[in-house]
Structures are given as structure tokens and as C-alpha cells.
Amino acid sequence: MTMTSALSSTRFSILDRSRTRVGEGHPEALRATVEFAQQAEEFGYHRFWVSEHHSVPGVAGSAPTVLAAAVAAATSRIRVGTGGVMLPNHRPLVVAEQFGVLEALYPGRIDMGLGRSVGFTGGVRRALGHGKDDADHFGDQLTELLGYFSGDQDAHPGVHAWPADDLRVPAYILATGSGADLAAAFGLPLVIAAARGEERMIEAIRRYRANFQGRIPYVIVSGTVAIADSTEEARRLLVPEAWSNAYSRTRGEFPPLSPPDEILAREMTDRERRVFEDSMRGHVHGTEDEVAEQLEGLIERTGADEILVHTSTYDRDARLDSHRRLARIAGLDRVKLRTAS
């Protein structure tokens, strides 16, 4: 296998959603996230991000800034951040204070990834004290939040988000579709996935670059990457997350991950089978050579500056091996050695 120029010049990072497994509690999943971050740092990945989900049985990550603090404390080099904090769920002042504390404790390593989603259900939104319409005010919230760092916020004169004032915490916008336009207008890096198909993602990236209001646009493409000894083994790694998606789409609840054999032996309804098979498509997976070729094509089509990998599967050892193989084909060990020297 020969490492391509596109792979060697692209950063690779990890997003972990702290997925639970059948028979496992939320505390175990959170501790596994911290351990995974340590392994990611050892492999040479650029960033390690955690996510925000509320009242989801299959996801333990509900307080991303708290979890990011634990990850940063357990590592020493890798950048740490959120993918992301859902700004409509929070007051900008509190978010600025939290990231200010993180940056003060771990200077130069903190990323502020921000999304515009609100709680998944009406009950969650009510518990958070917010509604669906709050996402419409994301731009105003973002202006206020960034103003606490620059010192020029005017939504609440005289209010400071100590210790955020004058600290530099890079912000990233998690977006699909129109969210890319907001990232362009604010001159911020874009984090985007092919949630609505690759063609629509590429079009959003094109608009982002064309309308960018800053110095240099920066695109992070997020997606699943699964690597194993064979294409079929890699495909099996996709099964648990695909079934969780099918389950949530048909029953309204995102469950813990189950073993692939149990899922493949299930009698699925027609709708479950349709969603499951659709959820199995569009992911980068295969042997090391196959994945290298697929990633090369993805980088060429999107012009991605960075790939953010968010692979979930039941077998954590298999997932770790997949990330180890990805680090090898991307030459991350070489990057780590250059950084350390």
C-alpha cells in the first residue's frame, strides 16, 4: 500500500459520541471515551471531539464540555473539543464561560465546535427550557458568544464571560445545507457530513467557499470509516449503528449498540429493513487499500482539509484496530514524529 499525497496532506481527527452497548451502563461508555482519546493521541490523530445528546439511551455524552475537560486532563498533545455544543440549548454566556475555563486550564488545545440542533423530542426541549424555534436564532446567539471572547459583545453591556475575555478558542460550525452559509458569513471553519447525500454536501461546500467572509475557508468532512482484513468484515462493523438508526427511525428511540450476529438474525419489518439497508450505504469501508482509494476520492471531490471520523460499532477492539489502520494509511505516525521533534 502506497500512501497518496491527498492522504498525507490531510488532517485526520475523531468524533466519539460515547455510544453505549447492550448490557453496559452510561458510566462505562464515558470512561471508554476517555480511554479512546488517549489511544487516538497515541495514534497521532489531530483532534478528539465529543458530542451532546440528551435523554438518548444509546448515547452517554450529554455534557460535552465536562467530558472534554476529562479528555483534556487525560491527554497531553491532541486537540480536544466538542462536535458539538448545541448552542440553542444553552445561554451564550454560560457556553463562553465553560470554554474559557477549558482554554485557561489547557491552553492551545481547545476547540469550540457548535451546532444549531435543539432537543430531539418535545419533552427534552421542555426540560431544557427551549423550543424548536430557538434554532432560528442561532446567528444572534453565535454573535453574542463570539463577542464574549473578543470583548465586544453588546447584547448585555457590561457583562463579561470570565475567563473567556481575550482568550483565543477557535470556533467551528457543524452544519448541513443552509448552515454552511452561516459558517461562510461568520468566516468560520465548516464541519459537514453527507447526511442528505454527497451531492448536496458538495454543493453546500461549494457555496461555503464561494461566499466565505474570512481569510481562508476550512472544510472538515465528517463520516464513518471502517477498516478490516476484508471488505465483508469491514461491512459488518457498520451493522450495529445501521440497526440503531433503523430502530430509532421506526420506534422513536436510539438504542444501545447490539452485536452484528444478533442484528443480522433478526426478523425485520419491511420498513426496518428498508431503513437498515439505506443506513448501510455511503460509508467508507473495506481493506486498507480499498479505504485509501475511497478516501482519496472523497478528498478530491470535496477538497476537504480534514476528515473527522465518527465510527460506531459494537466491538470496541475492532473499532480501535480500524482507527489504528487508518492512522497507518494516512501516515499519522509520521506527523506525530515530526511534531514531537
mmCIF file of N, CA and C in Angstrom, residues 20 48 78 111 278 320 332 334:
data_model
loop_
_atom_site.group_PDB
_atom_site.id
_atom_site.type_symbol
_atom_site.label_atom_id
_atom_site.label_comp_id
_atom_site.label_asym_id
_atom_site.label_seq_id
_atom_site.Cartn_x
_atom_site.Cartn_y
_atom_site.Cartn_z
ATOM 1 N N THR A 20 -23.343 3.670 23.936
ATOM 2 C CA THR A 20 -23.439 2.559 24.875
ATOM 3 C C THR A 20 -23.625 1.246 24.118
ATOM 4 N N PHE A 48 -9.722 15.310 19.027
ATOM 5 C CA PHE A 48 -10.680 14.358 19.567
ATOM 6 C C PHE A 48 -11.844 15.161 20.115
ATOM 7 N N ILE A 78 -3.043 16.055 21.878
ATOM 8 C CA ILE A 78 -4.153 16.105 20.928
ATOM 9 C C ILE A 78 -5.088 17.269 21.254
ATOM 10 N N ASP A 111 -10.999 23.260 21.188
ATOM 11 C CA ASP A 111 -11.818 23.635 20.033
ATOM 12 C C ASP A 111 -13.263 23.813 20.479
ATOM 13 N N ASP A 278 -30.591 1.210 3.865
ATOM 14 C CA ASP A 278 -30.207 2.568 3.464
ATOM 15 C C ASP A 278 -29.097 3.100 4.367
ATOM 16 N N LEU A 320 -11.054 0.081 17.449
ATOM 17 C CA LEU A 320 -9.704 0.582 17.722
ATOM 18 C C LEU A 320 -8.735 0.124 16.641
ATOM 19 N N LEU A 332 -0.194 9.081 9.940
ATOM 20 C CA LEU A 332 -0.277 9.920 11.136
ATOM 21 C C LEU A 332 0.912 9.731 12.061
ATOM 22 N N ARG A 334 3.928 9.504 11.133
ATOM 23 C CA ARG A 334 4.959 10.408 10.631
ATOM 24 C C ARG A 334 4.699 11.832 11.117
#
